[in-house]
Coordinates of C-alpha atoms in Angstrom, one line a residue:
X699 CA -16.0 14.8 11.0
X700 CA -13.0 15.9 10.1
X701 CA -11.6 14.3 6.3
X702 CA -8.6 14.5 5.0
X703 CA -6.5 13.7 1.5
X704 CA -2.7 13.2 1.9
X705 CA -0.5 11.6 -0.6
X706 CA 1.9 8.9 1.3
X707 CA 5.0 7.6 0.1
X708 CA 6.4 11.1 -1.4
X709 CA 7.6 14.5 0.0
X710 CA 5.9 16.4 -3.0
X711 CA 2.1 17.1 -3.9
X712 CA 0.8 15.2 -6.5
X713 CA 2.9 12.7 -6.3
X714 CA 2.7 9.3 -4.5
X715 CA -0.3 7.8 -3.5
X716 CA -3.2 9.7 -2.3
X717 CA -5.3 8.4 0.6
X718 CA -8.5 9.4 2.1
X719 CA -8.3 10.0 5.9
X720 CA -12.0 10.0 8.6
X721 CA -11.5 11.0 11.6
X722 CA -14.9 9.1 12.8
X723 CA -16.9 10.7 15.5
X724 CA -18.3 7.4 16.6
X725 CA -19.2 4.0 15.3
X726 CA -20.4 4.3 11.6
X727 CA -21.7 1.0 9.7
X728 CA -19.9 -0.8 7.3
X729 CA -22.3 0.3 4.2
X730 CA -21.6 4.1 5.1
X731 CA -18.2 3.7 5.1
X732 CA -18.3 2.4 1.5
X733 CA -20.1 4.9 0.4
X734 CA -17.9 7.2 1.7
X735 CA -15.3 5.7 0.2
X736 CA -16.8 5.3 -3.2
X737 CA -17.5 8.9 -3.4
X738 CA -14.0 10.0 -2.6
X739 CA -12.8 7.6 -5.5
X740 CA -9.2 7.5 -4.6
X741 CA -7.4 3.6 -4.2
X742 CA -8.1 3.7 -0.3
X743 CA -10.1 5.5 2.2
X744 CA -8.9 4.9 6.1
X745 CA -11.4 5.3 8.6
X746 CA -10.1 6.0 12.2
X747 CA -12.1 5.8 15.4
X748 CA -10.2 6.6 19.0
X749 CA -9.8 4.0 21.1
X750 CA -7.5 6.1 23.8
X751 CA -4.8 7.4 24.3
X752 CA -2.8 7.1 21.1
X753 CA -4.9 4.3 20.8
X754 CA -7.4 4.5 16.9
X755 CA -9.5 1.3 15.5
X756 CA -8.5 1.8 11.7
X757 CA -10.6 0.2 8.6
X758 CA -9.7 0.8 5.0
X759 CA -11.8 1.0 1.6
X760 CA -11.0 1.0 -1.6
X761 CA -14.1 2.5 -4.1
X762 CA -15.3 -1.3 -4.2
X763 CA -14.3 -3.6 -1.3
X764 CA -12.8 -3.2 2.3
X765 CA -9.4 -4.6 2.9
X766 CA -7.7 -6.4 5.3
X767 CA -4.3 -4.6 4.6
X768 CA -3.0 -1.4 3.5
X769 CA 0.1 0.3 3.5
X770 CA -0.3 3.6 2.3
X771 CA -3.4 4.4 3.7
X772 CA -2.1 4.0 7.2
X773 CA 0.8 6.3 6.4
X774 CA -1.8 8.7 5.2
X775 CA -3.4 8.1 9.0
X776 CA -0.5 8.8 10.9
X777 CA 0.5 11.8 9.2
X778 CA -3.1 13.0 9.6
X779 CA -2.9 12.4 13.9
X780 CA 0.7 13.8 14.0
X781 CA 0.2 16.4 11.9
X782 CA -3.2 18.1 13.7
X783 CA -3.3 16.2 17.2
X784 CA 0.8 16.4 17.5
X785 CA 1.6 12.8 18.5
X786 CA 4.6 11.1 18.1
X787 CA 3.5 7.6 17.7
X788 CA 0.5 5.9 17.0
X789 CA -1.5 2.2 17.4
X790 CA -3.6 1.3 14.9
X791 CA -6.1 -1.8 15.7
X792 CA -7.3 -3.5 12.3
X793 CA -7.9 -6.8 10.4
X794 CA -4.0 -7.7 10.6
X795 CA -3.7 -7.2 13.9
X796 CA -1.9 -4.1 16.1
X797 CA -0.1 -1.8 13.7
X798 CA 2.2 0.7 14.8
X799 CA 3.7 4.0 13.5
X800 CA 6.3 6.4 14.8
X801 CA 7.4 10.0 13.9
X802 CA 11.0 10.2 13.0
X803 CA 11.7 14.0 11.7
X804 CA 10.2 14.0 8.1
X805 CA 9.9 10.2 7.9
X806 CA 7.1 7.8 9.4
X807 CA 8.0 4.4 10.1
X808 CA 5.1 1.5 10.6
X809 CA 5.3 -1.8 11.7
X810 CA 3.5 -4.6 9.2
X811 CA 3.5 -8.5 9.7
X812 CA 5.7 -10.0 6.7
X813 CA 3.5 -11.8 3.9
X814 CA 6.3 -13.6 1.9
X815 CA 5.1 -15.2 -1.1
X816 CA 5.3 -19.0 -1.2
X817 CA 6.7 -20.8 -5.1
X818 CA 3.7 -21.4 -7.2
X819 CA 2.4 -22.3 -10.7
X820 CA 1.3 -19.8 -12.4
X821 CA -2.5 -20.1 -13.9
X822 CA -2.2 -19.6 -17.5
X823 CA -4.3 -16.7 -17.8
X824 CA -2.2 -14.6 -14.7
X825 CA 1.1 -14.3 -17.3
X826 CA -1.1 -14.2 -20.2
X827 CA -3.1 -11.3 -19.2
X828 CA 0.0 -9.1 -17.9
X829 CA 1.5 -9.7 -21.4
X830 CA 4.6 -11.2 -20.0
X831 CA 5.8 -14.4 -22.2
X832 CA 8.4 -15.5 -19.0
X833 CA 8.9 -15.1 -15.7
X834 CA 11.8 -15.5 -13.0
X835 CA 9.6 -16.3 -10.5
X836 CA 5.8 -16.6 -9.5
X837 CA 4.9 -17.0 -5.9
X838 CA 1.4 -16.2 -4.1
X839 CA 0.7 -15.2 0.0
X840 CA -3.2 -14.5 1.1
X841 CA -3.3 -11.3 -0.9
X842 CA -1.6 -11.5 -4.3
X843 CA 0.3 -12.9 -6.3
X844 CA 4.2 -11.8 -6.7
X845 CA 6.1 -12.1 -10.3
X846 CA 9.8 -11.0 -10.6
X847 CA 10.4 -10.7 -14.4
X848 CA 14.4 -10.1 -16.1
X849 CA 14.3 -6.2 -16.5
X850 CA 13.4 -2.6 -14.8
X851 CA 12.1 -1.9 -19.0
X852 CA 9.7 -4.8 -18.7
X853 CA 8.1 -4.0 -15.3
X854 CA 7.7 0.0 -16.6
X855 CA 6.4 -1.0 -20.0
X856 CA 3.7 -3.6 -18.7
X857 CA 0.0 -2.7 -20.4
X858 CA -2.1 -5.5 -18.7
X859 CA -5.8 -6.7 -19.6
X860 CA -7.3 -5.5 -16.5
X861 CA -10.4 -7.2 -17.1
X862 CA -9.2 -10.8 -17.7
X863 CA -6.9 -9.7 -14.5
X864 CA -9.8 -8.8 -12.6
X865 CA -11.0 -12.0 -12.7
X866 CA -8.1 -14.1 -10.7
X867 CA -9.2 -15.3 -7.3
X868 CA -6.8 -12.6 -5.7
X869 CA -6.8 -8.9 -4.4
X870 CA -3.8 -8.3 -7.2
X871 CA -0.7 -8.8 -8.8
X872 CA 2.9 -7.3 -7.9
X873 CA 5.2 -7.5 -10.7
X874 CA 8.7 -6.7 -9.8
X875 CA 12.6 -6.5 -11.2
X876 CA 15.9 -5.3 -9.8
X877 CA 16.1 -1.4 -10.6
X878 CA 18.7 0.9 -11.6
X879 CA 18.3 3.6 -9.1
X880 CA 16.9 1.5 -6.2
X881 CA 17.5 -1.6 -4.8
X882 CA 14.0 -2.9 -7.1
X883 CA 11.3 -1.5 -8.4
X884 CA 7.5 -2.4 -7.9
X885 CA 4.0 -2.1 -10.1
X886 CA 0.8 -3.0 -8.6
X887 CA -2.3 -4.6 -10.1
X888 CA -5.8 -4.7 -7.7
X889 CA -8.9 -4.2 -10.7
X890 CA -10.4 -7.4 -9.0
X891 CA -11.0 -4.8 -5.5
X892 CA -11.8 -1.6 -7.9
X893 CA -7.8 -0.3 -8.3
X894 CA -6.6 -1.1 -11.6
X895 CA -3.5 0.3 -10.6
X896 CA -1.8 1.2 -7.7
X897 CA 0.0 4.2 -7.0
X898 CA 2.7 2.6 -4.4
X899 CA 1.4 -0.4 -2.4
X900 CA 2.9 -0.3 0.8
X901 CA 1.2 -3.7 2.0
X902 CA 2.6 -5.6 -1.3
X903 CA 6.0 -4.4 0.4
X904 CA 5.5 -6.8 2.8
X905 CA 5.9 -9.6 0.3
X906 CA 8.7 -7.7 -1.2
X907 CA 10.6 -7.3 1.4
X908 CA 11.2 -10.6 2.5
X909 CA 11.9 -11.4 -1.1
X910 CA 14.4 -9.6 -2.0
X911 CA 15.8 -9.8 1.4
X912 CA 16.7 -13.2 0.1
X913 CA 17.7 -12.4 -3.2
X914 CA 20.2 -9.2 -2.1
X915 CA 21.4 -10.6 1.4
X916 CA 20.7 -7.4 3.0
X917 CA 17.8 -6.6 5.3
X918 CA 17.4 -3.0 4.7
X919 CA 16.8 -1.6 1.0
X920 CA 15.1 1.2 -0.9
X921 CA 12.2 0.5 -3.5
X922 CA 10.3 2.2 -5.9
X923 CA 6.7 1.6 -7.4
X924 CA 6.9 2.5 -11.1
X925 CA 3.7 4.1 -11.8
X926 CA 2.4 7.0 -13.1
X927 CA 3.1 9.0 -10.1
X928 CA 5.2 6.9 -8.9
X929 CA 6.9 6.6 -4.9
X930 CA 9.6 5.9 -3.0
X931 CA 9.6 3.4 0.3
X932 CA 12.3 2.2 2.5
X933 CA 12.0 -0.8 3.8
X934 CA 13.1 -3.1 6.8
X935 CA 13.1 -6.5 7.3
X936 CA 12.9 -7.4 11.4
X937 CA 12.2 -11.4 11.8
X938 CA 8.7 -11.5 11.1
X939 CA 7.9 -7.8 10.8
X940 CA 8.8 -5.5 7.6
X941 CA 9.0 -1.8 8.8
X942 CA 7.9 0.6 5.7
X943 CA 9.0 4.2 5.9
X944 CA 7.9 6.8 4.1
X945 CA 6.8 10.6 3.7
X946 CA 3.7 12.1 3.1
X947 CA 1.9 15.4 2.0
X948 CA -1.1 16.5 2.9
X949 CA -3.3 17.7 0.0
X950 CA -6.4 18.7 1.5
X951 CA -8.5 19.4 5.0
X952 CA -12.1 19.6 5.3
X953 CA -15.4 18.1 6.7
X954 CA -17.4 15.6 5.9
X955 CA -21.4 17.0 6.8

């Protein structure tokens, strides 16, 4: 089987988010595949399984849970299929439903389901445990929460208690501001599904999008997640759909025995 690593959401090495690709070379159980994905130890390992032409069932797992939703890792897969199979385009059946991906020149662009964040009250211990003492706005969709705090400063300079944040009844927290160089900027928070932090989330895009949508009165912006190594992803709004595009690199090829 042939295994890949790739980092998504950046045109340079090292940089962005690096994802695990499988190519399966049939039906594997759910245990193995968490295995496998604990011993690469990156935030995501996809796991790809033809279904036809163009056609791939597609799980992911981070080093502790499978998830329903993940951006970056499906970037990661399509760049793996175009790049040694030379398609164009790309289906991807999962727990969200149909995704799509399509080759255009150096950029990839996938097709997500929105997952705007609904207004909430905050539980005390969910600002407390970011270290933030106010926040513009806290809202929650079936994946994570979603806080927009006053500066670009603030969101880079967060040092959360990932073990109190660990223990919120979510997959993680997206803190976000306006930024200076982009249209906002991003951090992501998952230590309750084994990723303390997040490279660049492309699934917590799909609650960004929509958001700041809203907020800037433009459909089409360009974001960046703050991290360590840190990404860029452009980003769509289409009705109901947020199309994230992105770049990727891959890293390294080999096979799992």
């Amino acid at each position: 089987m042939r295994l890949y690593q790739i980092d998504a959401f950046t045109e340079q090495a090292f940089r962005g988010n690096p994802a695990a690709v499988c190519l399966l070379d049939g039906e594997r159980d759910e245990q193995w595949m968490q295995d496998v994905a604990a011993e690469m130890n990156l935030s995501e390992t996809a796991f790809l399984l033809p279904r036809g032409d163009d056609e791939y069932s597609l799980r992911w797992f981070t080093p502790a849970a499978e998830v329903a939703l993940c951006g970056h890792a499906t970037l990661a897969s399509a760049h793996a299929l175009f790049e040694e199979q030379g398609l164009r385009s790309a289906r991807f059946h999962t727990k969200s439903g149909v995704l799509t991906s399509e080759r255009d020149g150096e950029w990839i662009e996938l097709d997500f389901p929105a997952r705007s964040a609904a207004p909430c009250e905050p539980p005390w211990l969910l600002l407390e445990s970011l270290g933030i003492r106010e926040a513009r706005y806290v809202g929650r969709n079936i994946d994570d929460y979603l806080i927009e705090v006053d500066t670009e400063e603030e969101v880079r300079g967060l040092t959360p208690d990932f073990a109190r944040l660990g223990t919120l009844p979510v997959r993680g927290v997206v803190v976000t501001s306006r930024g200076s160089e982009y249209d906002f900027i991003s951090r992501f928070f998952g230590p309750r599904v084994g990723v303390n932090e997040d490279p660049v989330t492309g699934s917590a895009h799909c609650a960004l999008t929509p958001y700041w949508a809203a907020k800037l009165g433009r459909n089409e912006m360009t974001a960046y997640q703050a991290s360590k190594r840190g990404g860029v992803v452009r980003v769509r709004l289409a009705g109901d759909r947020v199309k994230l595009i992105g770049q990727a690199v891959t890293v390294f090829r080999g096979e799992l025995v």
